[in-house]
Amino acid sequence: MSIPSSLPSLSPRTLVIRIESLAESPEQSEEYMEELVFLVRSAGYEVAEKRSYGWRRPDPATFITKGRVEEIAQLLKAKGDQIDFILVDADISPVQVRNLEKVWEKPVVDREGLILEIFARSARTAQAKAQVELAKLEYELPRLAHQWTHLSRERGGIGLRGGGGEQQLEIDRRKMRQRIFRLRKALEAFEQQAEVRREGRDRLPRVTLVGYTNVGKSTLMRLITKAPVLVEDRLFATLDTTTRKVTLNGWSFLLSDTVGFIRKLPPKLLQAFHTTLAEVREADLLLLVVDASSSGYIEQIRTVERTLETIGAGHIPILLVMNKMDRLSPEQRELVEESWRAQTPYPTVFISAARRENIEVLYTTLVELLSSLPRFRRTSEGR
Ligand SMILES: Nc1nc2c(ncn2[C@@H]2O[C@H](COP(=O)(O)OP(=O)(O)OP(=O)(O)O)[C@@H](O)[C@H]2O)c(=O)[nH]1
Ligand SMILES: [Mg+2]
């Protein structure tokens, strides 16, 4: 569900609850919590309190075990006026959310709801807005009986009345399904237009920037193409695709910047962003950008690889770009370079997009790789 728009605070204050998995190390737990806090802030909310719990078999009714539900209820009693809603970083069912809200008497949001909020904030173009609205409606439909949904629906701007009763609920559901149908049609039209545009474009090789969110893809896009794309220290700043023609050392190609990935990105969102992700699926080469200064960068690369597989882009050649090297000390740099070179299956360059360090090496490697692609040879013959 969405956060009700009528909350008293300008930036709603969150109680963040994380359930650790059995396999994670203490360092990972810390890192995941940090990322979660960053997600909350990227949605425009404040973190009032945070709690991390070790894994327990989920309670069917509330997901969180009874003792913990009670513990959190006590916390809310003591600090309830400083907390507007509770974020549970897990896949909880609509019924479990409802049960938790009954006990805690506050809105409860899960990971998917939170990521949807961030996406809704970042959507700029009509296509991105339609994609986010579709994902939100599909998310909200099974949660409609929910006591807070009438508030979130006001925000969604789909013009539904907030009345109660089964009959009203059925009318609301039907309206939502109709809207979903119309949005799907609209997105098909976007997809067709995009296809026509791509066909009409120069038959140049296509290179797409991919990677975890906030690693510096748009910074690199700006640096290479001068395109005025948005750069922000925030998760999911980019939700659209921007494409520009680039000529490097005499060789031309199309470069695209697009939406980033994250652990446990809701599958519904990936499906809704099918059109935007065409630029990834149809690329000849992917520049997989990595934040080398993040301690979890190897896992982030794995997440990106898995997401690429999911969207049908697992077969595309990759040039790995280790970015943000300026944030490492000379010793750390050496360590990262050595350890990564020893294990990577990818050609790799180590750069700082922000400080423009090693960009020439990136350009040379990029052109070398492109010139080895069959498509590139074909297009360069007529030069
Ligand atoms: N120190 C340092 N910061 C960088 C570098 N490259 C990018 N950044 C910063 O990292 C943050 C994210 O950069 P973006 O270019 O917006 O990242 P992105 O991958 O496009 O992020 P999303 O679109 O949100 O997925 C910004 O604050 C940048 O200024 C770098 O080489 N070094
Ligand atoms: Mg970006």
Coordinates of C-alpha atoms and ligand atoms in Angstrom, one line a residue:
M1 CA 0.0 0.0 0.0
S2 CA 0.9 3.6 -0.3
I3 CA 1.6 6.0 2.5
P4 CA -1.5 7.9 3.3
S5 CA -1.2 11.5 2.0
S6 CA -2.9 13.0 5.1
L7 CA -0.1 12.1 7.5
P8 CA 0.7 15.0 9.9
S9 CA 4.4 15.2 9.2
L10 CA 5.7 16.6 5.9
S11 CA 8.1 13.7 5.6
P12 CA 6.5 10.8 7.3
R13 CA 8.5 9.2 10.1
T14 CA 9.1 5.5 9.7
L15 CA 9.7 2.6 12.1
V16 CA 12.0 0.3 10.0
I17 CA 11.8 -3.4 10.7
R18 CA 14.2 -5.8 9.0
I19 CA 14.1 -9.6 9.3
E20 CA 17.6 -11.0 8.8
S21 CA 18.0 -14.1 6.7
L22 CA 19.6 -17.3 8.0
A23 CA 22.7 -17.1 5.8
E24 CA 23.7 -13.4 6.2
S25 CA 26.8 -12.3 8.1
P26 CA 26.8 -9.4 10.7
E27 CA 28.5 -7.2 8.1
Q28 CA 25.8 -8.0 5.5
S29 CA 23.1 -7.3 8.1
E30 CA 24.5 -3.9 8.7
E31 CA 24.9 -3.2 5.0
Y32 CA 21.3 -4.3 4.2
M33 CA 20.0 -2.1 7.0
E34 CA 22.0 0.8 5.6
E35 CA 20.5 0.2 2.2
L36 CA 17.0 0.0 3.7
V37 CA 17.5 3.3 5.4
F38 CA 18.6 4.8 2.1
L39 CA 15.5 3.4 0.4
V40 CA 13.3 5.0 3.0
R41 CA 15.1 8.4 2.6
S42 CA 14.9 8.0 -1.2
A43 CA 11.1 7.8 -0.9
G44 CA 11.2 11.1 1.0
Y45 CA 10.5 9.6 4.5
E46 CA 12.4 9.9 7.7
V47 CA 13.7 7.0 9.8
A48 CA 12.4 7.4 13.4
E49 CA 13.4 4.0 14.7
K50 CA 14.9 0.8 13.3
R51 CA 14.9 -2.8 14.5
S52 CA 16.6 -5.8 13.1
Y53 CA 15.4 -9.3 14.0
G54 CA 17.0 -12.7 13.5
W55 CA 15.1 -15.1 11.3
R56 CA 12.2 -17.1 12.8
R57 CA 9.6 -19.2 11.1
P58 CA 7.0 -16.7 9.9
D59 CA 3.7 -16.6 11.8
P60 CA 1.0 -17.3 9.2
A61 CA -1.3 -14.5 10.6
T62 CA 1.2 -11.7 11.0
F63 CA 4.5 -12.9 9.4
I64 CA 6.4 -11.5 12.4
T65 CA 6.2 -13.8 15.5
K66 CA 3.8 -13.0 18.3
G67 CA 6.4 -12.0 20.8
R68 CA 7.9 -9.5 18.4
V69 CA 4.5 -8.1 17.3
E70 CA 3.8 -7.4 21.0
E71 CA 7.3 -5.9 21.6
I72 CA 6.7 -3.5 18.7
A73 CA 3.2 -2.7 20.0
Q74 CA 4.9 -1.7 23.3
L75 CA 7.4 0.5 21.4
L76 CA 4.6 2.1 19.6
K77 CA 2.8 2.8 22.8
A78 CA 5.8 4.5 24.2
K79 CA 6.8 6.4 21.0
G80 CA 3.7 6.2 18.8
D81 CA 3.4 10.0 18.4
Q82 CA 6.8 10.1 16.8
I83 CA 6.1 7.3 14.3
D84 CA 3.7 7.7 11.3
F85 CA 4.0 4.2 9.8
I86 CA 5.9 0.9 10.0
L87 CA 8.0 -0.5 7.2
V88 CA 8.4 -4.3 7.2
D89 CA 11.2 -5.2 4.8
A90 CA 9.7 -8.5 3.7
D91 CA 7.2 -10.0 1.3
I92 CA 4.1 -9.9 3.5
S93 CA 0.6 -10.8 2.3
P94 CA -2.2 -8.3 2.3
V95 CA -3.9 -10.2 5.1
Q96 CA -0.8 -10.2 7.2
V97 CA -0.5 -6.4 6.7
R98 CA -4.1 -6.0 7.8
N99 CA -3.6 -8.1 10.9
L100 CA -0.4 -6.1 11.8
E101 CA -2.3 -2.8 11.3
K102 CA -5.0 -4.0 13.6
V103 CA -2.5 -4.6 16.4
W104 CA -0.3 -1.6 15.8
E105 CA -3.0 0.8 14.8
K106 CA -0.7 2.4 12.2
P107 CA -0.2 1.9 8.5
V108 CA 2.1 -0.9 7.6
V109 CA 4.1 -0.9 4.3
D110 CA 6.2 -3.7 2.9
R111 CA 9.3 -3.5 0.7
E112 CA 7.3 -3.6 -2.5
G113 CA 5.1 -0.8 -1.4
L114 CA 8.1 1.3 -0.5
I115 CA 9.9 0.7 -3.8
L116 CA 6.7 1.6 -5.6
E117 CA 6.6 4.9 -3.8
I118 CA 10.2 5.7 -4.8
F119 CA 9.4 4.8 -8.4
A120 CA 6.3 7.0 -8.3
R121 CA 8.4 10.0 -7.1
S122 CA 11.0 9.5 -9.8
A123 CA 8.7 9.0 -12.8
R124 CA 9.0 11.9 -15.2
T125 CA 7.8 10.9 -18.7
A126 CA 4.3 9.7 -19.6
Q127 CA 5.6 6.2 -20.2
A128 CA 7.4 5.9 -16.8
K129 CA 4.3 7.3 -15.1
A130 CA 2.0 4.8 -16.8
Q131 CA 4.4 1.9 -16.0
V132 CA 4.5 2.9 -12.3
E133 CA 0.7 3.4 -12.1
L134 CA 0.2 0.0 -13.6
A135 CA 2.5 -1.6 -11.1
K136 CA 0.8 0.3 -8.2
L137 CA -2.7 -0.7 -9.3
E138 CA -1.7 -4.4 -9.5
Y139 CA -0.2 -4.1 -6.1
E140 CA -3.2 -2.4 -4.6
L141 CA -5.9 -4.5 -6.1
P142 CA -5.6 -7.4 -3.7
R143 CA -5.2 -5.0 -0.8
L144 CA -8.3 -3.1 -1.5
A145 CA -10.3 -4.2 1.5
H146 CA -7.6 -2.5 3.5
Q147 CA -8.5 0.2 6.0
W148 CA -6.0 2.8 4.7
T149 CA -6.4 2.2 0.9
H150 CA -9.0 4.9 0.4
L151 CA -6.3 7.4 1.4
S152 CA -3.7 6.0 -1.0
R153 CA -6.2 5.8 -3.8
E154 CA -6.8 9.6 -3.5
R155 CA -3.1 10.0 -4.1
G156 CA -3.1 7.6 -7.0
G157 CA -5.4 10.0 -8.7
I158 CA -7.7 7.3 -10.2
G159 CA -10.8 9.1 -9.0
L160 CA -12.3 6.3 -6.9
R161 CA -14.7 7.1 -4.1
G162 CA -13.6 6.0 -0.6
G163 CA -16.9 4.5 0.6
G164 CA -17.2 1.3 2.5
G165 CA -19.2 -1.9 2.0
E166 CA -18.8 -4.9 -0.2
Q167 CA -20.8 -3.4 -3.1
Q168 CA -18.6 -0.3 -3.2
L169 CA -15.5 -2.5 -3.0
E170 CA -16.7 -4.5 -6.0
I171 CA -17.2 -1.2 -8.0
D172 CA -13.8 0.0 -7.0
R173 CA -12.2 -3.3 -8.0
R174 CA -13.9 -3.2 -11.4
K175 CA -12.7 0.4 -12.0
M176 CA -9.2 -0.6 -11.1
R177 CA -9.3 -3.5 -13.5
Q178 CA -10.5 -1.3 -16.3
R179 CA -7.8 1.2 -15.6
I180 CA -5.2 -1.6 -15.6
F181 CA -6.5 -2.8 -19.0
R182 CA -6.3 0.8 -20.4
L183 CA -2.8 1.2 -19.1
R184 CA -1.6 -2.0 -20.6
K185 CA -3.0 -0.9 -24.0
A186 CA -1.3 2.5 -23.6
L187 CA 2.0 0.8 -22.8
E188 CA 1.7 -1.4 -25.9
A189 CA 1.3 1.7 -27.9
F190 CA 4.5 3.2 -26.3
E191 CA 6.3 0.0 -27.1
Q192 CA 5.3 0.1 -30.7
Q193 CA 6.3 3.7 -31.1
A194 CA 9.7 2.9 -29.5
E195 CA 10.1 0.0 -31.9
V196 CA 9.4 2.3 -34.9
R197 CA 11.9 4.8 -33.5
R198 CA 14.6 2.2 -33.0
E199 CA 14.1 0.9 -36.6
G200 CA 14.3 4.3 -38.0
R201 CA 17.5 5.0 -36.1
D202 CA 21.0 4.7 -37.6
R203 CA 22.0 1.1 -37.7
L204 CA 24.6 1.8 -35.2
P205 CA 25.7 -0.6 -32.4
R206 CA 23.9 -0.1 -29.1
V207 CA 25.6 0.2 -25.8
T208 CA 23.6 0.4 -22.6
L209 CA 24.6 1.4 -19.1
V210 CA 23.3 -1.1 -16.5
G211 CA 24.0 -1.7 -12.9
Y212 CA 22.8 -1.4 -9.3
T213 CA 21.1 1.8 -8.4
N214 CA 23.1 4.9 -7.4
V215 CA 26.5 3.5 -8.8
G216 CA 27.1 6.4 -11.3
K217 CA 25.4 5.3 -14.5
S218 CA 23.9 8.7 -15.2
T219 CA 27.2 10.5 -14.2
L220 CA 29.0 8.4 -16.8
M221 CA 26.2 9.1 -19.4
R222 CA 26.6 12.8 -18.8
L223 CA 30.4 12.6 -19.0
I224 CA 30.4 10.6 -22.3
T225 CA 27.4 12.3 -24.1
K226 CA 26.9 15.6 -22.4
A227 CA 23.2 14.7 -22.2
P228 CA 21.5 16.5 -19.3
V229 CA 20.4 13.4 -17.4
L230 CA 19.6 13.6 -13.8
V231 CA 22.4 12.7 -11.3
E232 CA 21.4 12.4 -7.7
D233 CA 22.6 10.7 -4.5
R234 CA 19.3 8.8 -4.2
L235 CA 18.1 5.4 -5.1
F236 CA 16.3 5.1 -8.5
A237 CA 16.9 8.7 -9.6
T238 CA 16.6 7.5 -13.2
L239 CA 13.4 5.7 -14.4
D240 CA 13.5 6.5 -18.1
T241 CA 15.8 5.7 -20.9
T242 CA 17.9 8.4 -22.5
T243 CA 19.8 7.5 -25.7
R244 CA 22.5 9.6 -27.5
K245 CA 24.7 9.0 -30.5
V246 CA 28.4 9.0 -29.5
T247 CA 31.5 9.1 -31.6
L248 CA 34.7 7.9 -29.8
N249 CA 38.1 7.8 -31.5
G250 CA 36.3 7.8 -34.9
W251 CA 33.8 5.1 -34.1
S252 CA 30.0 5.8 -33.6
F253 CA 27.5 4.0 -31.5
L254 CA 24.3 4.7 -29.5
L255 CA 24.6 5.0 -25.7
S256 CA 21.6 4.6 -23.4
D257 CA 21.2 5.2 -19.7
T258 CA 18.3 3.6 -17.9
V259 CA 16.8 2.4 -14.6
G260 CA 19.0 0.7 -12.1
F261 CA 18.4 -2.5 -10.2
I262 CA 18.4 -3.5 -6.5
R263 CA 18.1 -6.7 -4.4
K264 CA 14.6 -8.1 -4.3
L265 CA 13.3 -5.7 -6.9
P266 CA 9.6 -6.6 -7.1
P267 CA 8.9 -8.8 -10.2
K268 CA 5.8 -6.8 -11.0
L269 CA 7.9 -3.7 -11.4
L270 CA 10.3 -5.4 -13.7
Q271 CA 7.3 -6.6 -15.8
A272 CA 5.8 -3.1 -15.8
F273 CA 9.1 -1.7 -17.0
H274 CA 9.3 -4.0 -19.9
T275 CA 9.2 -1.2 -22.4
T276 CA 11.9 0.9 -20.7
L277 CA 14.1 -2.2 -20.4
A278 CA 14.0 -2.9 -24.2
E279 CA 17.1 -0.8 -24.5
V280 CA 18.9 -3.3 -22.2
R281 CA 17.5 -6.4 -23.9
E282 CA 18.4 -5.1 -27.4
A283 CA 21.9 -3.8 -26.6
D284 CA 25.0 -5.2 -28.4
L285 CA 27.2 -4.4 -25.4
L286 CA 26.4 -3.7 -21.7
L287 CA 28.5 -1.3 -19.6
L288 CA 27.9 -2.8 -16.2
V289 CA 28.7 0.0 -13.8
V290 CA 29.7 -0.9 -10.2
D291 CA 30.3 1.2 -7.1
A292 CA 33.7 -0.2 -6.2
S293 CA 33.7 1.7 -2.9
S294 CA 30.7 -0.3 -1.7
S295 CA 31.7 -3.2 0.5
G296 CA 28.9 -5.3 -1.0
Y297 CA 29.9 -4.7 -4.7
I298 CA 30.3 -8.4 -5.5
E299 CA 26.8 -9.2 -4.4
Q300 CA 25.5 -6.2 -6.2
I301 CA 27.1 -7.5 -9.4
R302 CA 25.4 -10.9 -8.8
T303 CA 22.1 -9.1 -8.4
V304 CA 22.6 -7.3 -11.7
E305 CA 23.6 -10.5 -13.4
R306 CA 20.5 -12.3 -12.1
T307 CA 18.2 -9.4 -13.1
L308 CA 19.7 -9.3 -16.6
E309 CA 18.9 -13.1 -16.9
T310 CA 15.3 -12.4 -15.7
I311 CA 14.7 -9.7 -18.4
G312 CA 16.3 -11.8 -21.2
A313 CA 19.6 -9.9 -21.4
G314 CA 21.8 -12.6 -19.9
H315 CA 23.6 -13.3 -23.1
I316 CA 24.8 -9.8 -24.0
P317 CA 28.6 -9.2 -23.7
I318 CA 29.6 -7.1 -20.7
L319 CA 32.3 -4.5 -20.1
L320 CA 32.6 -4.1 -16.3
V321 CA 33.2 -0.5 -15.1
M322 CA 34.4 -0.3 -11.6
N323 CA 33.4 3.3 -10.7
K324 CA 33.9 5.6 -7.7
M325 CA 37.6 4.5 -7.3
D326 CA 38.3 8.0 -6.0
R327 CA 36.6 7.0 -2.7
L328 CA 39.2 4.3 -2.0
S329 CA 42.6 4.8 -0.5
P330 CA 45.6 3.8 -2.7
E331 CA 45.9 0.5 -0.6
Q332 CA 42.2 -0.2 -1.0
R333 CA 42.4 0.5 -4.7
E334 CA 45.2 -2.0 -5.1
L335 CA 43.3 -4.6 -3.1
V336 CA 40.1 -4.2 -5.1
E337 CA 41.9 -4.3 -8.4
E338 CA 43.9 -7.4 -7.6
S339 CA 41.1 -9.4 -6.0
W340 CA 38.7 -8.5 -8.7
R341 CA 41.0 -9.2 -11.6
A342 CA 41.7 -12.6 -10.1
Q343 CA 38.1 -13.7 -10.2
T344 CA 36.3 -11.7 -12.9
P345 CA 35.1 -13.2 -16.2
Y346 CA 34.6 -9.7 -17.7
P347 CA 37.0 -7.2 -19.3
T348 CA 37.2 -4.5 -16.5
V349 CA 38.2 -0.9 -16.2
F350 CA 38.7 1.0 -13.0
I351 CA 37.5 4.6 -13.1
S352 CA 36.1 7.6 -11.4
A353 CA 33.3 9.2 -13.4
A354 CA 33.0 12.1 -11.0
R355 CA 36.8 12.9 -11.1
R356 CA 37.2 11.8 -14.8
E357 CA 39.9 9.4 -13.9
N358 CA 40.9 6.7 -16.4
I359 CA 38.2 7.7 -18.8
E360 CA 40.6 7.3 -21.7
V361 CA 41.2 3.7 -20.7
L362 CA 37.4 3.2 -20.7
Y363 CA 37.1 4.7 -24.2
T364 CA 39.9 2.6 -25.6
T365 CA 38.6 -0.7 -24.1
L366 CA 35.0 0.2 -25.2
V367 CA 36.0 0.8 -28.8
E368 CA 38.2 -2.3 -28.8
L369 CA 35.2 -4.4 -27.7
L370 CA 32.8 -2.8 -30.1
S371 CA 35.1 -3.4 -33.0
S372 CA 35.1 -7.1 -32.2
L373 CA 31.3 -7.3 -32.5
P374 CA 30.0 -8.6 -35.9
R375 CA 27.4 -5.8 -36.1
F376 CA 30.1 -3.1 -35.5
R377 CA 32.2 -4.4 -38.4
R378 CA 29.2 -4.4 -40.6
T379 CA 28.3 -0.8 -39.9
S380 CA 31.9 0.5 -40.1
E381 CA 32.5 -1.0 -43.5
G382 CA 30.8 1.9 -45.3
R383 CA 32.9 4.5 -43.5
Ligands
LIG1 N1 32.8 9.8 -5.3 C1 32.2 9.5 -6.4 N2 30.8 9.7 -6.6 C2 30.3 9.4 -7.7 C3 31.0 8.9 -8.9 N3 30.1 8.7 -9.9 C4 28.9 9.1 -9.4 N4 29.0 9.5 -8.1 C5 27.9 10.0 -7.3 O1 27.0 8.9 -7.0 C6 25.6 9.4 -6.9 C7 24.8 8.6 -7.9 O2 25.1 8.9 -9.2 P1 24.2 8.7 -10.5 O3 24.9 8.9 -11.7 O4 22.9 9.4 -10.3 O5 23.9 7.1 -10.3 P2 22.9 6.1 -11.1 O6 23.6 4.8 -11.2 O7 22.5 6.8 -12.4 O8 21.7 6.0 -10.1 P3 20.2 5.7 -10.3 O9 19.7 6.4 -11.6 O10 19.5 6.3 -9.1 O11 20.0 4.2 -10.4 C8 25.7 10.8 -7.2 O12 25.7 11.5 -6.0 C9 27.0 11.0 -8.0 O13 27.5 12.3 -7.8 C10 32.4 8.7 -8.7 O14 33.1 8.3 -9.6 N5 32.9 9.1 -7.5
MG2 MG 20.7 7.3 -13.1

